[in-house]
Amino acid sequence: MTKKIVLIPGDGIGPEVVDSAVKVLDKITAKFGHNFEYENAYAGGAAIDKFGNPLPQAELDKCNAADAVLMGALGGPKWDNLPGDQRPEAGLLRLRKGMGVYANLRPAVIFPALKESSPLKSSVIGDGLDIMIVRELIGGIYFGKRGRTGDDSAYDTMEYSAQEVKRIGDVAFKIAQKRSGRLTSVDKANVLENSRVWRKAITDYSANYPDVELSHLYVDNAAMQLVTNPGQFDVIVTGNMFGDILSDEASVITGSIGMLPSASLGDGAIGLYEPVHGSAPDIAGKGIANPLATILSAAMMLRYSFDMQAEADAIESAVDAVLNEGFRTGDIAVDKSTAIGTVEMTNKVLEKI
Ligand code: IPM
Ligand code: MG
């Protein structure tokens, strides 16, 4: 099968980890007889440096013309003093919106081999952790009306329509159906009017999925439950900002933020795939970044955008095998003196495939 993939290496460790993922994809093409064509695009700090704009229209157009987009990470201290709408992050938000990828899937799993890396007690973790956070990605407070009302005051607005809630709800119910049949919707309906719309819309919509058991939690309670009893969660659906916060929390309790991939999907097959971690400017260029989150993001791309299940399985099993053999990059190594670098880790995965 021929597929066109746009690569956005981005900033910081982004180029290094995207490089690793491309090597893995090339191995997959050789093994399974596919043909992946790559094109590079600029976004974030790299695009500011080259074009003076964190996402020029031509770069967005390239992305929308591809079968899928694989991104490293965007941002860094170099661009921190720019006005909000010119920062690297603004480019990322425009990319998500411009691609229409409203459903952000963020799996938080504890890899059995990495159980000792979680900051939670093993009695709290129990048998392990496997949570899928479904975050609404192109609405809510990230995209609401905002502005300054003076030098020292400003506002941001959070709005959701029932239609937006049902659209993300549909994705979450379908995922819950394929997993445990349980879905937790997270909001702040005791305070926020838009959360009351959210809760009613998702409850109404649940009638279409009688086989899924829907429950609701306020976001503060959900944040607490994630560290006191994470095993109760299977699929969580929530809005843009709550999902941003809860997905960082969920990822860190797995002990392996450097390991977690994500997929952002819209109505078509095209998706945007990126690791959950950031650009880590402090270790950029040192060859020590963990490439596994981006490699696993590439696996999600094969699974969700290309429907290549065996190929995705091959990558995920290779990562499992490498971890089981004890290979670790510095971020997940218990004994840091045994840590291996980005290229070595990538080569280990290639060997296993
Ligand atoms: C994320 C990041 C982004 C977000 C930033 C970089 C804009 O934190 O993908 O979780 O807030 O969505
Ligand atoms: Mg975040």
XYZ file of C-alpha atoms and ligand atoms in Angstrom:
366
model
C 0.000 0.000 0.000
C 1.324 3.487 -0.786
C 0.762 6.179 1.853
C 1.854 9.772 2.061
C 3.108 10.872 5.469
C 3.915 14.445 6.384
C 6.628 14.693 9.046
C 6.816 17.684 11.359
C 10.071 17.185 13.292
C 9.533 20.482 15.144
C 11.725 21.709 17.980
C 14.004 20.428 20.748
C 14.230 16.633 20.726
C 11.495 16.499 18.031
C 13.842 15.909 15.058
C 15.726 13.123 16.885
C 12.640 11.156 17.861
C 10.942 11.605 14.470
C 14.111 10.280 12.864
C 13.803 7.146 15.005
C 10.154 6.664 14.060
C 10.980 6.974 10.353
C 13.615 4.248 10.668
C 10.999 2.020 12.259
C 8.458 2.838 9.535
C 11.048 2.031 6.872
C 11.613 -1.337 8.492
C 7.857 -1.939 8.388
C 7.672 -1.078 4.685
C 10.478 -3.538 3.969
C 8.891 -6.305 6.023
C 5.282 -5.871 4.883
C 5.847 -4.575 1.345
C 4.346 -1.098 1.698
C 5.545 2.176 0.291
C 5.548 5.235 2.546
C 6.359 8.594 0.984
C 7.536 11.338 3.310
C 7.328 15.080 3.056
C 8.591 17.489 5.695
C 6.566 20.403 7.025
C 7.421 23.185 9.435
C 5.424 24.193 12.475
C 6.166 25.768 15.839
C 9.542 27.346 16.593
C 11.151 25.898 13.456
C 8.471 27.616 11.347
C 8.867 30.897 13.256
C 12.599 30.840 12.524
C 12.098 30.026 8.843
C 8.912 31.934 7.974
C 8.184 34.209 10.931
C 4.897 32.343 11.473
C 4.259 29.259 13.664
C 2.079 27.665 10.961
C 2.033 29.172 7.468
C -1.026 28.197 5.415
C 1.157 26.302 2.903
C 2.412 24.006 5.699
C -1.143 23.322 6.865
C -2.157 22.598 3.266
C 0.651 20.019 2.994
C -0.683 18.300 6.105
C -4.238 18.193 4.823
C -3.045 16.690 1.525
C -1.343 13.754 3.300
C -2.695 10.422 4.543
C -1.333 11.148 8.027
C 0.902 13.568 9.900
C 3.602 12.509 12.376
C 4.916 15.218 14.651
C 7.812 15.392 17.120
C 7.302 18.268 19.550
C 6.919 22.035 19.360
C 8.123 24.936 21.482
C 11.058 25.970 23.649
C 12.443 28.835 25.730
C 13.756 30.598 22.634
C 10.199 31.598 21.657
C 8.762 32.122 25.149
C 8.594 35.893 24.970
C 6.535 36.137 21.803
C 2.910 37.345 22.005
C 0.429 34.517 22.606
C -0.865 34.258 19.047
C 2.661 34.029 17.583
C 4.058 31.390 19.919
C 4.887 27.834 18.720
C 1.845 26.562 20.668
C -0.430 28.800 18.602
C 0.842 26.955 15.520
C -0.041 23.630 17.118
C -3.571 24.784 17.947
C -4.057 26.045 14.385
C -2.764 22.746 13.036
C -5.258 20.755 15.131
C -8.126 23.071 14.207
C -7.086 23.272 10.546
C -6.966 19.477 10.292
C -10.320 19.182 12.095
C -8.924 16.586 14.505
C -11.400 16.935 17.349
C -10.733 13.611 19.083
C -7.433 13.263 20.912
C -6.764 9.726 22.129
C -4.215 9.501 24.930
C -3.620 6.007 26.251
C -1.980 5.850 29.689
C -0.652 2.348 30.257
C 1.824 0.885 32.670
C 4.213 -1.336 30.755
C 4.684 -4.405 32.993
C 8.471 -4.098 32.683
C 8.303 -0.503 33.964
C 6.040 -1.012 36.969
C 8.750 0.082 39.367
C 8.973 3.494 37.638
C 5.500 4.638 38.746
C 5.465 7.198 41.582
C 2.414 5.379 43.021
C 2.677 2.544 45.544
C 2.242 -0.871 43.998
C -0.755 -1.444 46.322
C -2.495 1.525 44.629
C -1.605 0.371 41.128
C -2.801 -3.183 41.717
C -2.769 -5.280 38.563
C -1.633 -2.454 36.348
C -3.105 0.504 34.579
C -4.615 0.866 31.149
C -6.649 4.053 30.713
C -7.720 5.718 27.485
C -8.331 9.456 27.766
C -10.470 10.874 24.975
C -9.921 14.625 24.975
C -11.982 17.065 22.921
C -9.273 18.937 21.019
C -10.617 21.798 18.927
C -13.184 23.498 21.158
C -13.671 24.712 24.701
C -11.545 27.326 26.416
C -8.587 26.820 24.065
C -10.614 28.251 21.206
C -13.089 30.542 22.983
C -13.203 34.295 22.723
C -10.350 35.828 24.719
C -8.903 39.226 25.222
C -7.511 41.913 27.435
C -9.826 44.201 29.354
C -6.908 46.299 30.558
C -3.174 46.014 31.194
C -3.789 43.827 34.219
C -6.954 41.957 33.353
C -7.985 39.492 30.700
C -10.620 36.848 29.986
C -10.896 33.476 28.242
C -14.257 31.912 27.521
C -15.261 28.267 27.596
C -18.150 27.195 25.414
C -19.453 23.800 24.321
C -22.459 22.987 22.193
C -24.399 19.750 22.488
C -23.339 18.964 18.916
C -19.617 19.160 19.826
C -20.189 17.010 22.902
C -22.024 14.330 20.926
C -19.286 14.303 18.282
C -16.542 13.548 20.823
C -18.950 11.347 22.796
C -19.481 9.150 19.771
C -15.747 8.432 19.531
C -15.525 7.686 23.257
C -18.578 5.389 23.370
C -17.228 3.390 20.414
C -13.852 2.956 22.119
C -15.545 1.965 25.397
C -17.588 -0.623 23.498
C -14.385 -2.257 22.252
C -12.801 -2.178 25.702
C -14.526 -2.749 29.062
C -17.878 -1.131 28.238
C -17.346 1.583 30.859
C -17.067 5.313 30.143
C -16.454 8.125 32.630
C -17.366 11.639 31.534
C -15.502 14.401 33.385
C -16.848 17.940 33.756
C -17.404 20.700 36.296
C -21.192 20.745 36.111
C -21.548 21.906 39.720
C -20.138 25.294 38.687
C -19.896 25.775 34.928
C -22.901 26.283 32.661
C -21.091 24.776 29.641
C -20.419 21.670 31.760
C -24.144 21.348 32.424
C -24.687 21.332 28.640
C -21.855 18.776 28.373
C -23.374 16.460 30.984
C -26.882 16.587 29.527
C -25.655 16.067 25.957
C -23.500 13.066 26.808
C -26.265 11.550 28.959
C -28.819 11.999 26.140
C -26.390 10.505 23.657
C -25.706 7.458 25.836
C -29.136 6.120 24.798
C -27.436 5.118 21.515
C -24.999 2.919 23.430
C -27.065 0.890 25.893
C -24.167 -1.581 26.236
C -21.856 1.112 27.652
C -22.145 2.068 31.296
C -21.765 5.854 31.570
C -20.747 7.600 34.793
C -19.905 11.232 35.578
C -17.220 12.815 37.737
C -16.335 16.400 38.551
C -12.841 17.184 37.345
C -11.400 17.879 40.814
C -12.670 14.533 42.048
C -11.384 12.805 38.902
C -7.907 14.275 39.496
C -7.968 12.877 43.041
C -9.330 9.456 42.044
C -6.621 9.079 39.408
C -3.996 8.879 42.132
C -6.029 7.128 44.828
C -7.812 4.497 42.758
C -6.652 4.616 39.126
C -7.728 1.028 38.472
C -11.418 2.056 38.399
C -10.925 3.942 35.106
C -11.095 2.528 31.635
C -12.196 5.198 29.124
C -12.448 8.860 30.160
C -14.053 11.507 27.944
C -13.614 15.175 28.715
C -13.179 18.678 27.311
C -10.048 20.308 25.996
C -8.516 21.858 29.119
C -9.609 19.181 31.602
C -8.222 16.591 29.186
C -4.923 18.459 28.930
C -4.507 18.410 32.705
C -5.781 14.898 33.395
C -3.709 13.383 30.589
C -0.490 14.769 32.086
C -1.512 13.393 35.455
C -2.451 9.999 34.035
C 0.738 9.781 32.012
C 3.039 10.560 34.904
C 1.488 7.899 37.139
C 2.503 5.348 34.523
C 6.073 6.403 35.316
C 6.830 6.743 31.670
C 5.787 10.033 30.086
C 8.609 9.436 27.601
C 6.724 6.327 26.462
C 3.231 7.583 25.704
C 1.890 8.171 22.200
C -1.219 10.017 21.064
C -3.531 10.143 18.081
C -5.771 13.009 17.030
C -8.587 12.119 14.693
C -11.379 13.864 12.839
C -14.134 12.533 10.614
C -11.876 11.108 7.888
C -8.975 8.676 8.127
C -6.301 11.386 8.237
C -4.859 11.881 11.685
C -2.202 13.778 13.570
C 0.137 11.612 15.640
C 2.495 12.897 18.296
C 4.156 11.813 21.529
C 2.536 13.167 24.701
C 5.862 14.565 25.942
C 7.172 17.989 24.994
C 10.282 19.238 23.195
C 12.603 18.767 26.228
C 15.026 21.565 25.192
C 17.361 20.686 28.077
C 18.349 17.379 26.453
C 17.936 18.342 22.783
C 20.804 17.306 20.525
C 22.391 15.066 23.146
C 21.199 11.808 21.638
C 19.617 10.635 24.889
C 15.893 11.282 24.275
C 13.524 8.342 24.566
C 12.218 7.672 21.024
C 9.586 5.122 22.118
C 6.635 7.538 22.450
C 7.112 8.689 18.866
C 7.702 5.141 17.639
C 4.461 4.102 19.378
C 2.711 7.144 17.848
C 3.770 5.825 14.446
C 2.194 2.491 15.439
C -1.057 4.322 16.276
C -0.861 5.954 12.839
C -0.657 2.540 11.159
C -3.564 1.304 13.258
C -5.977 4.242 13.034
C -5.218 5.996 9.731
C -3.969 3.093 7.574
C -5.844 0.171 9.145
C -2.575 -1.803 9.284
C -3.205 -3.827 12.435
C -0.482 -6.477 12.026
C 2.080 -3.767 11.266
C 1.093 -1.786 14.369
C 1.214 -4.970 16.450
C 4.733 -5.666 15.141
C 5.967 -2.298 16.430
C 4.221 -2.554 19.793
C 5.474 -6.095 20.412
C 9.002 -5.047 19.474
C 8.871 -2.225 22.043
C 7.566 -4.637 24.689
C 10.329 -7.124 23.917
C 13.058 -4.487 24.142
C 11.736 -3.317 27.522
C 11.448 -6.884 28.771
C 15.092 -7.424 27.915
C 15.888 -4.527 30.220
C 16.951 -1.815 27.759
C 16.153 1.698 29.054
C 16.785 5.282 28.040
C 17.760 7.641 30.868
C 14.204 8.829 31.608
C 12.998 5.314 32.501
C 16.219 3.686 33.735
C 16.294 2.950 37.449
C 20.091 2.662 37.328
C 21.007 5.660 35.140
C 24.517 4.312 34.495
C 23.020 1.549 32.342
C 20.936 3.888 30.160
C 21.235 3.685 26.388
C 20.804 6.510 23.870
C 18.189 7.360 21.237
C 19.924 5.611 18.345
C 20.760 2.486 20.359
C 17.163 2.205 21.569
C 15.896 2.633 18.010
C 18.272 -0.080 16.777
C 17.022 -2.463 19.462
C 13.438 -1.946 18.255
C 14.519 -2.446 14.617
C 16.207 -5.743 15.523
C 13.031 -7.011 17.163
C 10.832 -6.120 14.198
C -0.563 19.024 24.944
C 0.196 20.303 25.177
C -0.449 21.404 24.342
C -1.889 21.565 24.821
C 0.294 22.747 24.357
C 1.739 22.580 23.950
C -0.396 23.774 23.516
O 0.220 20.620 26.528
O -0.612 18.585 23.773
O -1.081 18.473 25.907
O -2.132 22.273 25.813
O -2.780 21.011 24.182
Mg -0.590 19.084 27.769
